[in-house]
């Protein structure tokens, strides 16, 4: 406020350090550091040289932070130093309480900083923030902050179960750092704010999680729907046809809520009895329809008090996104199970006819404060901001003393205590004839007495029918016209003398109760009649001059109009308003004009379901002969795009005739109703079967309302009406479809209704029959049961649906009794007998492989890890995602770290059991994780010998490491069994801590022997304990939650290879993950027919232009329809390879199982899920559309064929296993080998002084061969561990013997590293004894949902 500015400085500025060690380590000698304190003019202030990179400050050790200049610090000093101090020295600082505080707005759920918690420097409690002005901290430190926060909570937070559930949810509703700018800009707060969604709602309701994730700007950016705009908006603004982004619409169903196939409550998949295939939950039609829902989401503007370094000025990555009603799609949206968004809701016309719904229980009001401008409703801003206009605006005032005033005021004794949101908890009375509130149907903005404080009324969600009879012409003061449903309260009133077209009065204040009041057409007529007037065509002008009219809202006129249907060649429909001829086309609202591009899916009725026509036909028959049938139906051809434009007839009929319908029959009714229980005119009749009926006279009619409770325990109200639209006359051919509801006005959208529509759509997923079992399975997998039984899944699903779980053993109930309760689900998951029975530990198929990062974390927690007091926060020295395949905030894709359906190529896969964690159970990752845990046990949190920590010397003096000496570490395990503990005591306690007591007697005996032999060799109890810890973490019981019987002897050693003298050949499969757009790589150039024109038409702006198609290749000798193709201009090397005969294209290849397959029948023609990334990527790797060699990959089959022909084959994949290399059953080809892109790391390199060799002394024995009754998960670990260690040594030696050419980049990207390893492996193949090699690697980032042309150009 005083105009002063702040300078952003490095966090170490004004820190006090002990530089004693760095004096001796400084490369240019001690004098360069001593000069600042011991020179002729000591300043005691070290000036960091401007010529040095800041990385040197962050990475070089040799200093100890003592605190901030000005702080009072207690030091423990040697007596010799204390005696030499002339006087006690203290540096004082004002107390924390005296620090001035400011007020800043935060985001939802943000908490104030606690000044008592933070430290004074990085690594001691303080965290830096990157800003748009720059940064003062090394990128690696900024990157590490969020993981440091996560680790602090994981190790120390008191709410461990909540945090554990949050971690599981974070792996389900994934943010991928590579897809968001916040990661590229090294930001922390955006990630922890997103993660906090799961912490807050871990025991709350999953519906809240879905909503917060949907509104998250991080999710909006990652799945590319932020700033998405409707087709209509883009067409109006740019005359360009663009459809809504489908990314989030697909993933929220597949990955966040319902999965790919219909499920029973127990998680088993529903099978189609006719085809024998699983029933799909959705098709691409549903994806496309829901995609329109996610238009209009925009990021919030930048604000203070958040970390902000985004390039885009308006990109706030913290606060929930806002919705823009103008760019949001307004059309009907047909979703899951044939439900429109809006099905089951009351009609807006029914709400308008209800008496004072705003006074009923459940009515909601939002506080606006001193501004009367609504936030959820649309009104001119001048009504609130312009004093000269505001005086002409009549606001509805809530009379003091009325019941509504008491509720909204919220105070007592004449003062008010306004709440942000007020929801009425009971019906209110309003009987004062002088109170204007008692005379209206629905308010918009209300003033609380004369307080100058305003609330806006939030009308409950409702639906409108797209087609209606007796439409009335509406006209705005902007001279925009449209045809409105006369039954909805959407218009203002303008009155004329009867028979006179001009407005008779200049003021309508006597006819309305407040400015901006909306009413139905009949109410407008009544309002005019009270003044002896009639609704007219021309509008009053006095409000224009005073700016008191809402120029965008239509006013009712006497003009008549109708609603037409425009049908495209795919059977989609668009709404067109037919207005009187005197209305110019330019004045018709563009959303409903004849050239509209806003098509939507409708439910066409077959001949037997059609209503009212004597010659009904199906939509298939119509589309098969589009032109002729269009004329037969009496339709016209639209002049803008030559599509069929038809008159419509709406037919409303009584849906249920039977007086005793079932609950399922009632739930098939699509039109909802307002809760009739508070309507005194309605009579309740119990019809049996769980159905009640409300009507005015007890009879069953079209206006009757049914009450039922659905399978989720939700009370549903349904009106007994079926609304159908017929095209064609009664005595001529006709087609019919269900009248489609929509929730947002085509011409005057309100933000309130946009929010309601998003909520209604989320309920489609949330209340879907798959939601409970889907979530139950995913959560069970994250909590240690990879293959939960159907009974177990049903128990969890039931708890989720009922919102409660009763623990039989304790009698305690969990959950609040509301559908979707996460607390109930978690309780069922953890307390059910399948989770608690130790007997199941012996079941070979039960349990799971533990997550790799949680194994490391569990080791730290079990052994009481503590960081150094001077460096209390954990910072990892390695990229854990690349090293072990898992790290918080580092999910590699939207599918998280591992696929829930992943089946390993071993006994587990053969038994048709999934093992998600096995996807990262590779030799290189196993060795890396084991080395890190061994280093932690032996040396503390250090980076020596593969450790994940940062040593005090950054690993420079590795030769000085000694087992049990943690002097170089920044943290260590504090566990100690006590000096009197025996070998048995140590083994038993560590077995409990690290394996939950699962080690059998044979393994315990081996461990006791390790302890005793170490004591004999060293006499050191600590080293003996450490050796037992090393041994236990090598056992399968540490890595799984089941019991392994490793009793069948030593595993066979790898067979030495015989060098091959045959000519060597290799295939390298590079997977462009995400699904690259091949239509900009290989483009038609000279073709028969109109293929080039079709390409240009369909691709539009994202296609290659004629000028860009300059790299031409000849294809005349192929069977393709094109004699020439063009390549992307940035692929000249591909062009040259093709021309030299060294490269070929496979065109028109894919997953079509039938030449007759198209978008109308693909779900019946192929079992492949065409609209799921993981499914399509798998099919690309497998290339077995007819499933002739189930479970094998394309290179695996190639290796099998070559092996049978006498070739020595070898298959290698980089980093991760892949279906591409999977061999057919009974194949003789060798198993694939997994090699890290970083080369090979030896297992358990150790100091020369260390005697114990964990692998050879006991590790192999603990992982001996197992019998058929042993844990299959344990067997997977043992095989990967023993084999991975052996392979690591072989591969390291081979890679060390190979060298890349000088042309190879020294600091390349991931693909360069991977291909470098491939190149080296090819060099050493003769010594590996192979003459045919198969290699697989991948390159991510090809999932382009925007700027596809520019992004492909950068990729190519």
mmCIF file of C-alpha atoms in Angstrom, residues 143 146 177 180-188 190-191 218 221 310 317:
data_model
loop_
_atom_site.group_PDB
_atom_site.id
_atom_site.type_symbol
_atom_site.label_atom_id
_atom_site.label_comp_id
_atom_site.label_asym_id
_atom_site.label_seq_id
_atom_site.Cartn_x
_atom_site.Cartn_y
_atom_site.Cartn_z
ATOM 1 C CA UNK A 143 11.593 -30.286 -9.284
ATOM 2 C CA UNK A 146 6.870 -31.606 -4.332
ATOM 3 C CA UNK A 177 3.730 -34.164 -15.790
ATOM 4 C CA UNK A 180 1.229 -29.995 -18.308
ATOM 5 C CA UNK A 181 3.198 -26.790 -18.415
ATOM 6 C CA UNK A 182 3.448 -26.614 -14.619
ATOM 7 C CA UNK A 183 5.926 -29.491 -14.742
ATOM 8 C CA UNK A 184 7.945 -27.959 -17.541
ATOM 9 C CA UNK A 185 8.091 -24.718 -15.546
ATOM 10 C CA UNK A 186 9.267 -26.550 -12.420
ATOM 11 C CA UNK A 187 6.217 -25.621 -10.362
ATOM 12 C CA UNK A 188 5.225 -27.260 -7.094
ATOM 13 C CA UNK A 190 -0.120 -26.837 -8.866
ATOM 14 C CA UNK A 191 0.746 -30.482 -8.275
ATOM 15 C CA UNK A 218 -4.300 -29.372 -14.519
ATOM 16 C CA UNK A 221 -4.663 -28.963 -19.747
ATOM 17 C CA UNK A 310 2.932 -20.038 -16.637
ATOM 18 C CA UNK A 317 -3.052 -23.764 -12.670
#
